[in-house]
């Protein structure tokens, strides 16, 4: 099989890169990583050179290029059906897609007020309108899935759905947005996952600062 190459941006800040990287790493899929640091003053020309959308993440597999974080996870789930990236049953996969699509298309207030920042010291900020509604909705999604599956991850074992919410776990943590024991236990399980630890260690070692993401 051709090798898989995943193009990503800064591990400290690139929330969309984190998702497929954590999914693939978390279930043990082998891939080569190419990190292109953000270059906002110049419009990210090195990202535009590799990605049709001008964004990362992007997965290259032979001559095929796949962009959009969830499309990458779905492709990997089809390539490696035994890896457990998505639920085995059709109803479970439909539910998984529903919450992943909701993650991708929603929660703009949370995402813009509280950028992912892996190495940010924990501390609250003044929250604009809409953030607490986003937090409550995500807590409900997580709680319903955890209760149905029994945890410790959203569908029981770690899956691509957890990876789609990984940047939210960081936001809830570093901006101190939640306090319920069940939600904190899920976040602890995510932060203790070996794939999370590997990403976090690399993020902490990065030299780059993106001022607009330092809230
Ligand atoms: N919906 C896309 C979002 C991708 C995205 O916005 N990526 C950001 C990095 S986190 C990016 O490439 N930014 C560079 C730019 O906008 O120039 C996905 O799920 O992959």
JSON list of C-alpha atoms and ligand atoms in Angstrom, two decimals:
[
{"chain": "A", "resi": 1, "resn": "UNK", "atom": "CA", "xyz": [0.00, 0.00, 0.00]},
{"chain": "A", "resi": 2, "resn": "UNK", "atom": "CA", "xyz": [1.19, 3.55, -0.70]},
{"chain": "A", "resi": 3, "resn": "UNK", "atom": "CA", "xyz": [2.28, 5.40, 2.38]},
{"chain": "A", "resi": 4, "resn": "UNK", "atom": "CA", "xyz": [0.00, 7.92, 4.02]},
{"chain": "A", "resi": 5, "resn": "UNK", "atom": "CA", "xyz": [1.27, 11.47, 4.50]},
{"chain": "A", "resi": 6, "resn": "UNK", "atom": "CA", "xyz": [-0.62, 13.87, 6.75]},
{"chain": "A", "resi": 7, "resn": "UNK", "atom": "CA", "xyz": [0.06, 17.58, 6.30]},
{"chain": "A", "resi": 8, "resn": "UNK", "atom": "CA", "xyz": [-0.65, 19.60, 9.42]},
{"chain": "A", "resi": 9, "resn": "UNK", "atom": "CA", "xyz": [0.15, 23.01, 10.91]},
{"chain": "A", "resi": 10, "resn": "UNK", "atom": "CA", "xyz": [1.40, 24.09, 14.35]},
{"chain": "A", "resi": 11, "resn": "UNK", "atom": "CA", "xyz": [0.54, 21.54, 16.99]},
{"chain": "A", "resi": 12, "resn": "UNK", "atom": "CA", "xyz": [-0.03, 24.23, 19.60]},
{"chain": "A", "resi": 13, "resn": "UNK", "atom": "CA", "xyz": [-2.70, 26.04, 17.60]},
{"chain": "A", "resi": 14, "resn": "UNK", "atom": "CA", "xyz": [-4.01, 24.01, 14.65]},
{"chain": "A", "resi": 15, "resn": "UNK", "atom": "CA", "xyz": [-7.22, 22.56, 15.96]},
{"chain": "A", "resi": 16, "resn": "UNK", "atom": "CA", "xyz": [-8.27, 21.04, 12.64]},
{"chain": "A", "resi": 17, "resn": "UNK", "atom": "CA", "xyz": [-4.87, 19.35, 12.25]},
{"chain": "A", "resi": 18, "resn": "UNK", "atom": "CA", "xyz": [-5.16, 17.86, 15.72]},
{"chain": "A", "resi": 19, "resn": "UNK", "atom": "CA", "xyz": [-8.32, 15.91, 14.82]},
{"chain": "A", "resi": 20, "resn": "UNK", "atom": "CA", "xyz": [-7.10, 13.49, 12.11]},
{"chain": "A", "resi": 21, "resn": "UNK", "atom": "CA", "xyz": [-3.63, 13.33, 13.65]},
{"chain": "A", "resi": 22, "resn": "UNK", "atom": "CA", "xyz": [-5.11, 12.21, 16.98]},
{"chain": "A", "resi": 23, "resn": "UNK", "atom": "CA", "xyz": [-7.52, 9.81, 15.23]},
{"chain": "A", "resi": 24, "resn": "UNK", "atom": "CA", "xyz": [-4.83, 8.07, 13.18]},
{"chain": "A", "resi": 25, "resn": "UNK", "atom": "CA", "xyz": [-2.23, 8.06, 15.95]},
{"chain": "A", "resi": 26, "resn": "UNK", "atom": "CA", "xyz": [-4.77, 7.03, 18.57]},
{"chain": "A", "resi": 27, "resn": "UNK", "atom": "CA", "xyz": [-5.70, 3.81, 16.76]},
{"chain": "A", "resi": 28, "resn": "UNK", "atom": "CA", "xyz": [-2.15, 3.01, 15.64]},
{"chain": "A", "resi": 29, "resn": "UNK", "atom": "CA", "xyz": [-2.31, 3.84, 11.92]},
{"chain": "A", "resi": 30, "resn": "UNK", "atom": "CA", "xyz": [1.14, 4.48, 10.50]},
{"chain": "A", "resi": 31, "resn": "UNK", "atom": "CA", "xyz": [1.64, 7.73, 8.58]},
{"chain": "A", "resi": 32, "resn": "UNK", "atom": "CA", "xyz": [4.28, 10.28, 7.77]},
{"chain": "A", "resi": 33, "resn": "UNK", "atom": "CA", "xyz": [3.72, 13.75, 9.18]},
{"chain": "A", "resi": 34, "resn": "UNK", "atom": "CA", "xyz": [4.63, 16.99, 7.39]},
{"chain": "A", "resi": 35, "resn": "UNK", "atom": "CA", "xyz": [4.23, 20.09, 9.55]},
{"chain": "A", "resi": 36, "resn": "UNK", "atom": "CA", "xyz": [3.90, 23.43, 7.75]},
{"chain": "A", "resi": 37, "resn": "UNK", "atom": "CA", "xyz": [4.04, 26.26, 10.32]},
{"chain": "A", "resi": 38, "resn": "UNK", "atom": "CA", "xyz": [1.49, 29.05, 9.96]},
{"chain": "A", "resi": 39, "resn": "UNK", "atom": "CA", "xyz": [2.76, 32.04, 8.02]},
{"chain": "A", "resi": 40, "resn": "UNK", "atom": "CA", "xyz": [-0.17, 34.43, 8.38]},
{"chain": "A", "resi": 41, "resn": "UNK", "atom": "CA", "xyz": [1.73, 37.60, 7.33]},
{"chain": "A", "resi": 42, "resn": "UNK", "atom": "CA", "xyz": [2.31, 35.99, 3.91]},
{"chain": "A", "resi": 43, "resn": "UNK", "atom": "CA", "xyz": [-1.06, 34.24, 3.60]},
{"chain": "A", "resi": 44, "resn": "UNK", "atom": "CA", "xyz": [0.26, 30.73, 4.27]},
{"chain": "A", "resi": 45, "resn": "UNK", "atom": "CA", "xyz": [1.79, 30.15, 0.80]},
{"chain": "A", "resi": 46, "resn": "UNK", "atom": "CA", "xyz": [3.35, 26.81, 1.80]},
{"chain": "A", "resi": 47, "resn": "UNK", "atom": "CA", "xyz": [-0.06, 25.47, 2.89]},
{"chain": "A", "resi": 48, "resn": "UNK", "atom": "CA", "xyz": [-1.70, 26.74, -0.32]},
{"chain": "A", "resi": 49, "resn": "UNK", "atom": "CA", "xyz": [1.02, 24.98, -2.34]},
{"chain": "A", "resi": 50, "resn": "UNK", "atom": "CA", "xyz": [0.01, 21.54, -1.06]},
{"chain": "A", "resi": 51, "resn": "UNK", "atom": "CA", "xyz": [-3.71, 21.84, -0.39]},
{"chain": "A", "resi": 52, "resn": "UNK", "atom": "CA", "xyz": [-6.49, 22.52, -2.94]},
{"chain": "A", "resi": 53, "resn": "UNK", "atom": "CA", "xyz": [-8.56, 24.23, -0.22]},
{"chain": "A", "resi": 54, "resn": "UNK", "atom": "CA", "xyz": [-5.60, 26.26, 1.03]},
{"chain": "A", "resi": 55, "resn": "UNK", "atom": "CA", "xyz": [-6.08, 24.64, 4.43]},
{"chain": "A", "resi": 56, "resn": "UNK", "atom": "CA", "xyz": [-4.62, 21.80, 6.44]},
{"chain": "A", "resi": 57, "resn": "UNK", "atom": "CA", "xyz": [-5.07, 19.02, 7.43]},
{"chain": "A", "resi": 58, "resn": "UNK", "atom": "CA", "xyz": [-4.52, 17.23, 4.15]},
{"chain": "A", "resi": 59, "resn": "UNK", "atom": "CA", "xyz": [-3.92, 13.51, 3.70]},
{"chain": "A", "resi": 60, "resn": "UNK", "atom": "CA", "xyz": [-1.92, 12.32, 0.68]},
{"chain": "A", "resi": 61, "resn": "UNK", "atom": "CA", "xyz": [-2.27, 8.66, -0.30]},
{"chain": "A", "resi": 62, "resn": "UNK", "atom": "CA", "xyz": [-0.42, 7.93, -3.55]},
{"chain": "A", "resi": 63, "resn": "UNK", "atom": "CA", "xyz": [-1.95, 10.30, -6.09]},
{"chain": "A", "resi": 64, "resn": "UNK", "atom": "CA", "xyz": [-5.03, 10.98, -3.96]},
{"chain": "A", "resi": 65, "resn": "UNK", "atom": "CA", "xyz": [-5.32, 14.09, -1.82]},
{"chain": "A", "resi": 66, "resn": "UNK", "atom": "CA", "xyz": [-8.02, 14.31, 0.85]},
{"chain": "A", "resi": 67, "resn": "UNK", "atom": "CA", "xyz": [-8.77, 17.49, 2.75]},
{"chain": "A", "resi": 68, "resn": "UNK", "atom": "CA", "xyz": [-11.31, 18.31, 5.50]},
{"chain": "A", "resi": 69, "resn": "UNK", "atom": "CA", "xyz": [-10.56, 16.69, 8.85]},
{"chain": "A", "resi": 70, "resn": "UNK", "atom": "CA", "xyz": [-13.59, 14.41, 9.00]},
{"chain": "A", "resi": 71, "resn": "UNK", "atom": "CA", "xyz": [-13.19, 13.29, 5.36]},
{"chain": "A", "resi": 72, "resn": "UNK", "atom": "CA", "xyz": [-9.67, 12.17, 6.30]},
{"chain": "A", "resi": 73, "resn": "UNK", "atom": "CA", "xyz": [-10.97, 10.21, 9.29]},
{"chain": "A", "resi": 74, "resn": "UNK", "atom": "CA", "xyz": [-13.70, 8.56, 7.16]},
{"chain": "A", "resi": 75, "resn": "UNK", "atom": "CA", "xyz": [-11.15, 7.61, 4.49]},
{"chain": "A", "resi": 76, "resn": "UNK", "atom": "CA", "xyz": [-8.84, 6.09, 7.10]},
{"chain": "A", "resi": 77, "resn": "UNK", "atom": "CA", "xyz": [-11.81, 4.22, 8.61]},
{"chain": "A", "resi": 78, "resn": "UNK", "atom": "CA", "xyz": [-12.51, 2.69, 5.18]},
{"chain": "A", "resi": 79, "resn": "UNK", "atom": "CA", "xyz": [-8.85, 1.83, 4.58]},
{"chain": "A", "resi": 80, "resn": "UNK", "atom": "CA", "xyz": [-8.46, 0.26, 8.03]},
{"chain": "A", "resi": 81, "resn": "UNK", "atom": "CA", "xyz": [-11.89, -1.13, 8.99]},
{"chain": "A", "resi": 82, "resn": "UNK", "atom": "CA", "xyz": [-10.40, -3.07, 11.91]},
{"chain": "A", "resi": 83, "resn": "UNK", "atom": "CA", "xyz": [-8.93, 0.07, 13.51]},
{"chain": "A", "resi": 84, "resn": "UNK", "atom": "CA", "xyz": [-12.17, 1.13, 15.20]},
{"chain": "A", "resi": 85, "resn": "UNK", "atom": "CA", "xyz": [-12.13, 4.72, 13.94]},
{"chain": "A", "resi": 86, "resn": "UNK", "atom": "CA", "xyz": [-15.92, 4.69, 13.56]},
{"chain": "A", "resi": 87, "resn": "UNK", "atom": "CA", "xyz": [-18.59, 2.42, 15.10]},
{"chain": "A", "resi": 88, "resn": "UNK", "atom": "CA", "xyz": [-19.10, -0.94, 13.37]},
{"chain": "A", "resi": 89, "resn": "UNK", "atom": "CA", "xyz": [-22.89, -0.74, 13.18]},
{"chain": "A", "resi": 90, "resn": "UNK", "atom": "CA", "xyz": [-24.70, 1.48, 10.72]},
{"chain": "A", "resi": 91, "resn": "UNK", "atom": "CA", "xyz": [-26.78, 3.26, 13.35]},
{"chain": "A", "resi": 92, "resn": "UNK", "atom": "CA", "xyz": [-23.68, 3.95, 15.42]},
{"chain": "A", "resi": 93, "resn": "UNK", "atom": "CA", "xyz": [-21.84, 5.34, 12.38]},
{"chain": "A", "resi": 94, "resn": "UNK", "atom": "CA", "xyz": [-24.82, 7.56, 11.54]},
{"chain": "A", "resi": 95, "resn": "UNK", "atom": "CA", "xyz": [-24.81, 8.94, 15.08]},
{"chain": "A", "resi": 96, "resn": "UNK", "atom": "CA", "xyz": [-21.04, 9.40, 14.92]},
{"chain": "A", "resi": 97, "resn": "UNK", "atom": "CA", "xyz": [-21.37, 11.35, 11.66]},
{"chain": "A", "resi": 98, "resn": "UNK", "atom": "CA", "xyz": [-24.17, 13.49, 13.11]},
{"chain": "A", "resi": 99, "resn": "UNK", "atom": "CA", "xyz": [-22.10, 14.67, 16.06]},
{"chain": "A", "resi": 100, "resn": "UNK", "atom": "CA", "xyz": [-18.93, 15.08, 13.99]},
{"chain": "A", "resi": 101, "resn": "UNK", "atom": "CA", "xyz": [-20.77, 17.17, 11.39]},
{"chain": "A", "resi": 102, "resn": "UNK", "atom": "CA", "xyz": [-22.31, 19.24, 14.18]},
{"chain": "A", "resi": 103, "resn": "UNK", "atom": "CA", "xyz": [-18.80, 19.80, 15.55]},
{"chain": "A", "resi": 104, "resn": "UNK", "atom": "CA", "xyz": [-17.58, 20.95, 12.14]},
{"chain": "A", "resi": 105, "resn": "UNK", "atom": "CA", "xyz": [-20.47, 23.26, 11.35]},
{"chain": "A", "resi": 106, "resn": "UNK", "atom": "CA", "xyz": [-21.31, 24.73, 14.75]},
{"chain": "A", "resi": 107, "resn": "UNK", "atom": "CA", "xyz": [-19.96, 26.22, 17.98]},
{"chain": "A", "resi": 108, "resn": "UNK", "atom": "CA", "xyz": [-18.59, 29.33, 16.28]},
{"chain": "A", "resi": 109, "resn": "UNK", "atom": "CA", "xyz": [-18.88, 31.45, 19.43]},
{"chain": "A", "resi": 110, "resn": "UNK", "atom": "CA", "xyz": [-16.73, 29.02, 21.41]},
{"chain": "A", "resi": 111, "resn": "UNK", "atom": "CA", "xyz": [-14.26, 28.51, 18.58]},
{"chain": "A", "resi": 112, "resn": "UNK", "atom": "CA", "xyz": [-13.67, 32.19, 17.94]},
{"chain": "A", "resi": 113, "resn": "UNK", "atom": "CA", "xyz": [-13.57, 33.35, 21.58]},
{"chain": "A", "resi": 114, "resn": "UNK", "atom": "CA", "xyz": [-11.41, 30.49, 22.84]},
{"chain": "A", "resi": 115, "resn": "UNK", "atom": "CA", "xyz": [-8.82, 29.39, 20.27]},
{"chain": "A", "resi": 116, "resn": "UNK", "atom": "CA", "xyz": [-7.16, 26.04, 20.84]},
{"chain": "A", "resi": 117, "resn": "UNK", "atom": "CA", "xyz": [-3.87, 26.64, 22.61]},
{"chain": "A", "resi": 118, "resn": "UNK", "atom": "CA", "xyz": [-2.30, 23.50, 24.03]},
{"chain": "A", "resi": 119, "resn": "UNK", "atom": "CA", "xyz": [0.30, 25.20, 26.22]},
{"chain": "A", "resi": 120, "resn": "UNK", "atom": "CA", "xyz": [-1.94, 28.01, 27.55]},
{"chain": "A", "resi": 121, "resn": "UNK", "atom": "CA", "xyz": [-1.90, 28.25, 31.36]},
{"chain": "A", "resi": 122, "resn": "UNK", "atom": "CA", "xyz": [-5.38, 27.52, 32.71]},
{"chain": "A", "resi": 123, "resn": "UNK", "atom": "CA", "xyz": [-7.45, 30.63, 33.34]},
{"chain": "A", "resi": 124, "resn": "UNK", "atom": "CA", "xyz": [-10.85, 32.14, 32.61]},
{"chain": "A", "resi": 125, "resn": "UNK", "atom": "CA", "xyz": [-11.59, 34.97, 30.19]},
{"chain": "A", "resi": 126, "resn": "UNK", "atom": "CA", "xyz": [-14.65, 37.19, 29.76]},
{"chain": "A", "resi": 127, "resn": "UNK", "atom": "CA", "xyz": [-16.94, 35.15, 27.52]},
{"chain": "A", "resi": 128, "resn": "UNK", "atom": "CA", "xyz": [-18.99, 36.76, 24.74]},
{"chain": "A", "resi": 129, "resn": "UNK", "atom": "CA", "xyz": [-22.64, 35.85, 24.12]},
{"chain": "A", "resi": 130, "resn": "UNK", "atom": "CA", "xyz": [-23.15, 32.39, 22.73]},
{"chain": "A", "resi": 131, "resn": "UNK", "atom": "CA", "xyz": [-20.20, 30.65, 24.31]},
{"chain": "A", "resi": 132, "resn": "UNK", "atom": "CA", "xyz": [-22.09, 29.18, 27.23]},
{"chain": "A", "resi": 133, "resn": "UNK", "atom": "CA", "xyz": [-24.83, 27.84, 24.91]},
{"chain": "A", "resi": 134, "resn": "UNK", "atom": "CA", "xyz": [-22.12, 26.13, 22.85]},
{"chain": "A", "resi": 135, "resn": "UNK", "atom": "CA", "xyz": [-20.57, 24.65, 26.00]},
{"chain": "A", "resi": 136, "resn": "UNK", "atom": "CA", "xyz": [-23.93, 23.34, 27.23]},
{"chain": "A", "resi": 137, "resn": "UNK", "atom": "CA", "xyz": [-24.72, 21.73, 23.86]},
{"chain": "A", "resi": 138, "resn": "UNK", "atom": "CA", "xyz": [-21.33, 20.00, 23.69]},
{"chain": "A", "resi": 139, "resn": "UNK", "atom": "CA", "xyz": [-21.68, 18.78, 27.28]},
{"chain": "A", "resi": 140, "resn": "UNK", "atom": "CA", "xyz": [-25.07, 17.29, 26.32]},
{"chain": "A", "resi": 141, "resn": "UNK", "atom": "CA", "xyz": [-23.60, 15.53, 23.27]},
{"chain": "A", "resi": 142, "resn": "UNK", "atom": "CA", "xyz": [-20.79, 14.06, 25.36]},
{"chain": "A", "resi": 143, "resn": "UNK", "atom": "CA", "xyz": [-23.03, 13.09, 28.28]},
{"chain": "A", "resi": 144, "resn": "UNK", "atom": "CA", "xyz": [-25.57, 11.31, 26.05]},
{"chain": "A", "resi": 145, "resn": "UNK", "atom": "CA", "xyz": [-22.84, 9.34, 24.26]},
{"chain": "A", "resi": 146, "resn": "UNK", "atom": "CA", "xyz": [-20.96, 8.50, 27.47]},
{"chain": "A", "resi": 147, "resn": "UNK", "atom": "CA", "xyz": [-24.14, 7.29, 29.15]},
{"chain": "A", "resi": 148, "resn": "UNK", "atom": "CA", "xyz": [-25.11, 5.16, 26.14]},
{"chain": "A", "resi": 149, "resn": "UNK", "atom": "CA", "xyz": [-21.63, 3.65, 25.69]},
{"chain": "A", "resi": 150, "resn": "UNK", "atom": "CA", "xyz": [-20.54, 3.46, 29.32]},
{"chain": "A", "resi": 151, "resn": "UNK", "atom": "CA", "xyz": [-17.34, 5.40, 28.46]},
{"chain": "A", "resi": 152, "resn": "UNK", "atom": "CA", "xyz": [-14.55, 6.08, 29.09]},
{"chain": "A", "resi": 153, "resn": "UNK", "atom": "CA", "xyz": [-14.65, 7.49, 25.52]},
{"chain": "A", "resi": 154, "resn": "UNK", "atom": "CA", "xyz": [-17.69, 8.69, 23.59]},
{"chain": "A", "resi": 155, "resn": "UNK", "atom": "CA", "xyz": [-18.36, 5.36, 21.88]},
{"chain": "A", "resi": 156, "resn": "UNK", "atom": "CA", "xyz": [-16.72, 3.23, 24.58]},
{"chain": "A", "resi": 157, "resn": "UNK", "atom": "CA", "xyz": [-13.23, 2.71, 23.18]},
{"chain": "A", "resi": 158, "resn": "UNK", "atom": "CA", "xyz": [-11.29, 5.66, 21.74]},
{"chain": "A", "resi": 159, "resn": "UNK", "atom": "CA", "xyz": [-12.49, 6.51, 18.20]},
{"chain": "A", "resi": 160, "resn": "UNK", "atom": "CA", "xyz": [-12.39, 9.16, 15.52]},
{"chain": "A", "resi": 161, "resn": "UNK", "atom": "CA", "xyz": [-15.33, 10.87, 17.21]},
{"chain": "A", "resi": 162, "resn": "UNK", "atom": "CA", "xyz": [-13.23, 11.61, 20.29]},
{"chain": "A", "resi": 163, "resn": "UNK", "atom": "CA", "xyz": [-10.55, 12.96, 17.97]},
{"chain": "A", "resi": 164, "resn": "UNK", "atom": "CA", "xyz": [-13.08, 15.33, 16.34]},
{"chain": "A", "resi": 165, "resn": "UNK", "atom": "CA", "xyz": [-13.75, 16.81, 19.80]},
{"chain": "A", "resi": 166, "resn": "UNK", "atom": "CA", "xyz": [-10.11, 16.83, 21.00]},
{"chain": "A", "resi": 167, "resn": "UNK", "atom": "CA", "xyz": [-9.60, 20.58, 20.47]},
{"chain": "A", "resi": 168, "resn": "UNK", "atom": "CA", "xyz": [-12.78, 21.23, 22.47]},
{"chain": "A", "resi": 169, "resn": "UNK", "atom": "CA", "xyz": [-11.31, 19.23, 25.35]},
{"chain": "A", "resi": 170, "resn": "UNK", "atom": "CA", "xyz": [-8.34, 21.60, 25.29]},
{"chain": "A", "resi": 171, "resn": "UNK", "atom": "CA", "xyz": [-10.61, 24.67, 25.18]},
{"chain": "A", "resi": 172, "resn": "UNK", "atom": "CA", "xyz": [-12.80, 23.47, 28.05]},
{"chain": "A", "resi": 173, "resn": "UNK", "atom": "CA", "xyz": [-9.62, 22.75, 30.02]},
{"chain": "A", "resi": 174, "resn": "UNK", "atom": "CA", "xyz": [-7.44, 25.81, 29.48]},
{"chain": "A", "resi": 175, "resn": "UNK", "atom": "CA", "xyz": [-10.27, 28.38, 29.61]},
{"chain": "A", "resi": 176, "resn": "UNK", "atom": "CA", "xyz": [-11.78, 26.56, 32.62]},
{"chain": "A", "resi": 177, "resn": "UNK", "atom": "CA", "xyz": [-15.24, 26.29, 31.05]},
{"chain": "A", "resi": 178, "resn": "UNK", "atom": "CA", "xyz": [-16.74, 23.22, 32.73]},
{"chain": "A", "resi": 179, "resn": "UNK", "atom": "CA", "xyz": [-17.09, 21.74, 36.20]},
{"chain": "A", "resi": 180, "resn": "UNK", "atom": "CA", "xyz": [-19.25, 18.59, 36.05]},
{"chain": "A", "resi": 181, "resn": "UNK", "atom": "CA", "xyz": [-17.53, 15.43, 37.27]},
{"chain": "A", "resi": 182, "resn": "UNK", "atom": "CA", "xyz": [-18.59, 13.29, 34.29]},
{"chain": "A", "resi": 183, "resn": "UNK", "atom": "CA", "xyz": [-17.35, 15.84, 31.75]},
{"chain": "A", "resi": 184, "resn": "UNK", "atom": "CA", "xyz": [-14.07, 16.34, 33.63]},
{"chain": "A", "resi": 185, "resn": "UNK", "atom": "CA", "xyz": [-13.58, 12.55, 33.78]},
{"chain": "A", "resi": 186, "resn": "UNK", "atom": "CA", "xyz": [-13.99, 12.32, 29.99]},
{"chain": "A", "resi": 187, "resn": "UNK", "atom": "CA", "xyz": [-11.50, 15.16, 29.53]},
{"chain": "A", "resi": 188, "resn": "UNK", "atom": "CA", "xyz": [-9.04, 13.40, 31.85]},
{"chain": "A", "resi": 189, "resn": "UNK", "atom": "CA", "xyz": [-9.35, 10.22, 29.78]},
{"chain": "A", "resi": 190, "resn": "UNK", "atom": "CA", "xyz": [-8.61, 12.20, 26.62]},
{"chain": "A", "resi": 191, "resn": "UNK", "atom": "CA", "xyz": [-5.64, 14.06, 28.13]},
{"chain": "A", "resi": 192, "resn": "UNK", "atom": "CA", "xyz": [-4.18, 10.79, 29.43]},
{"chain": "A", "resi": 193, "resn": "UNK", "atom": "CA", "xyz": [-4.39, 9.10, 26.01]},
{"chain": "A", "resi": 194, "resn": "UNK", "atom": "CA", "xyz": [-0.88, 8.38, 24.64]},
{"chain": "A", "resi": 195, "resn": "UNK", "atom": "CA", "xyz": [-1.72, 10.13, 21.35]},
{"chain": "A", "resi": 196, "resn": "UNK", "atom": "CA", "xyz": [-2.78, 13.29, 23.21]},
{"chain": "A", "resi": 197, "resn": "UNK", "atom": "CA", "xyz": [0.41, 13.23, 25.29]},
{"chain": "A", "resi": 198, "resn": "UNK", "atom": "CA", "xyz": [2.56, 12.86, 22.20]},
{"chain": "A", "resi": 199, "resn": "UNK", "atom": "CA", "xyz": [0.84, 15.81, 20.48]},
{"chain": "A", "resi": 200, "resn": "UNK", "atom": "CA", "xyz": [1.02, 17.93, 23.65]},
{"chain": "A", "resi": 201, "resn": "UNK", "atom": "CA", "xyz": [4.73, 17.26, 24.15]},
{"chain": "A", "resi": 202, "resn": "UNK", "atom": "CA", "xyz": [5.46, 18.35, 20.59]},
{"chain": "A", "resi": 203, "resn": "UNK", "atom": "CA", "xyz": [3.19, 21.42, 20.91]},
{"chain": "A", "resi": 204, "resn": "UNK", "atom": "CA", "xyz": [4.98, 22.55, 24.06]},
{"chain": "A", "resi": 205, "resn": "UNK", "atom": "CA", "xyz": [8.34, 22.28, 22.29]},
{"chain": "A", "resi": 206, "resn": "UNK", "atom": "CA", "xyz": [7.32, 24.44, 19.33]},
{"chain": "A", "resi": 207, "resn": "UNK", "atom": "CA", "xyz": [9.02, 27.83, 18.99]},
{"chain": "A", "resi": 208, "resn": "UNK", "atom": "CA", "xyz": [6.23, 29.65, 17.15]},
{"chain": "A", "resi": 209, "resn": "UNK", "atom": "CA", "xyz": [3.85, 32.18, 18.73]},
{"chain": "A", "resi": 210, "resn": "UNK", "atom": "CA", "xyz": [0.63, 33.19, 16.94]},
{"chain": "A", "resi": 211, "resn": "UNK", "atom": "CA", "xyz": [-0.41, 36.41, 18.74]},
{"chain": "A", "resi": 212, "resn": "UNK", "atom": "CA", "xyz": [-4.07, 36.32, 17.63]},
{"chain": "A", "resi": 213, "resn": "UNK", "atom": "CA", "xyz": [-4.48, 32.89, 19.23]},
{"chain": "A", "resi": 214, "resn": "UNK", "atom": "CA", "xyz": [-3.00, 33.99, 22.56]},
{"chain": "A", "resi": 215, "resn": "UNK", "atom": "CA", "xyz": [-6.17, 35.08, 24.35]},
{"chain": "B", "resi": 1, "resn": "LIG", "atom": "N1", "xyz": [-13.04, 22.51, 7.78]},
{"chain": "B", "resi": 1, "resn": "LIG", "atom": "C1", "xyz": [-11.62, 22.34, 7.64]},
{"chain": "B", "resi": 1, "resn": "LIG", "atom": "C2", "xyz": [-10.92, 23.49, 8.37]},
{"chain": "B", "resi": 1, "resn": "LIG", "atom": "C3", "xyz": [-9.44, 23.57, 8.01]},
{"chain": "B", "resi": 1, "resn": "LIG", "atom": "C4", "xyz": [-8.78, 24.83, 8.53]},
{"chain": "B", "resi": 1, "resn": "LIG", "atom": "O1", "xyz": [-9.41, 25.90, 8.75]},
{"chain": "B", "resi": 1, "resn": "LIG", "atom": "N2", "xyz": [-7.45, 24.74, 8.75]},
{"chain": "B", "resi": 1, "resn": "LIG", "atom": "C5", "xyz": [-6.66, 25.86, 9.22]},
{"chain": "B", "resi": 1, "resn": "LIG", "atom": "C6", "xyz": [-5.66, 25.38, 10.27]},
{"chain": "B", "resi": 1, "resn": "LIG", "atom": "S1", "xyz": [-6.41, 24.87, 11.77]},
{"chain": "B", "resi": 1, "resn": "LIG", "atom": "C7", "xyz": [-5.79, 26.41, 8.08]},
{"chain": "B", "resi": 1, "resn": "LIG", "atom": "O2", "xyz": [-5.36, 25.68, 7.21]},
{"chain": "B", "resi": 1, "resn": "LIG", "atom": "N3", "xyz": [-5.50, 27.71, 8.10]},
{"chain": "B", "resi": 1, "resn": "LIG", "atom": "C8", "xyz": [-4.60, 28.29, 7.15]},
{"chain": "B", "resi": 1, "resn": "LIG", "atom": "C9", "xyz": [-5.24, 29.44, 6.42]},
{"chain": "B", "resi": 1, "resn": "LIG", "atom": "O3", "xyz": [-6.45, 29.66, 6.61]},
{"chain": "B", "resi": 1, "resn": "LIG", "atom": "O4", "xyz": [-4.52, 30.12, 5.66]},
{"chain": "B", "resi": 1, "resn": "LIG", "atom": "C10", "xyz": [-11.22, 20.95, 8.17]},
{"chain": "B", "resi": 1, "resn": "LIG", "atom": "O5", "xyz": [-12.03, 20.34, 8.87]},
{"chain": "B", "resi": 1, "resn": "LIG", "atom": "O6", "xyz": [-10.13, 20.45, 7.87]}
]
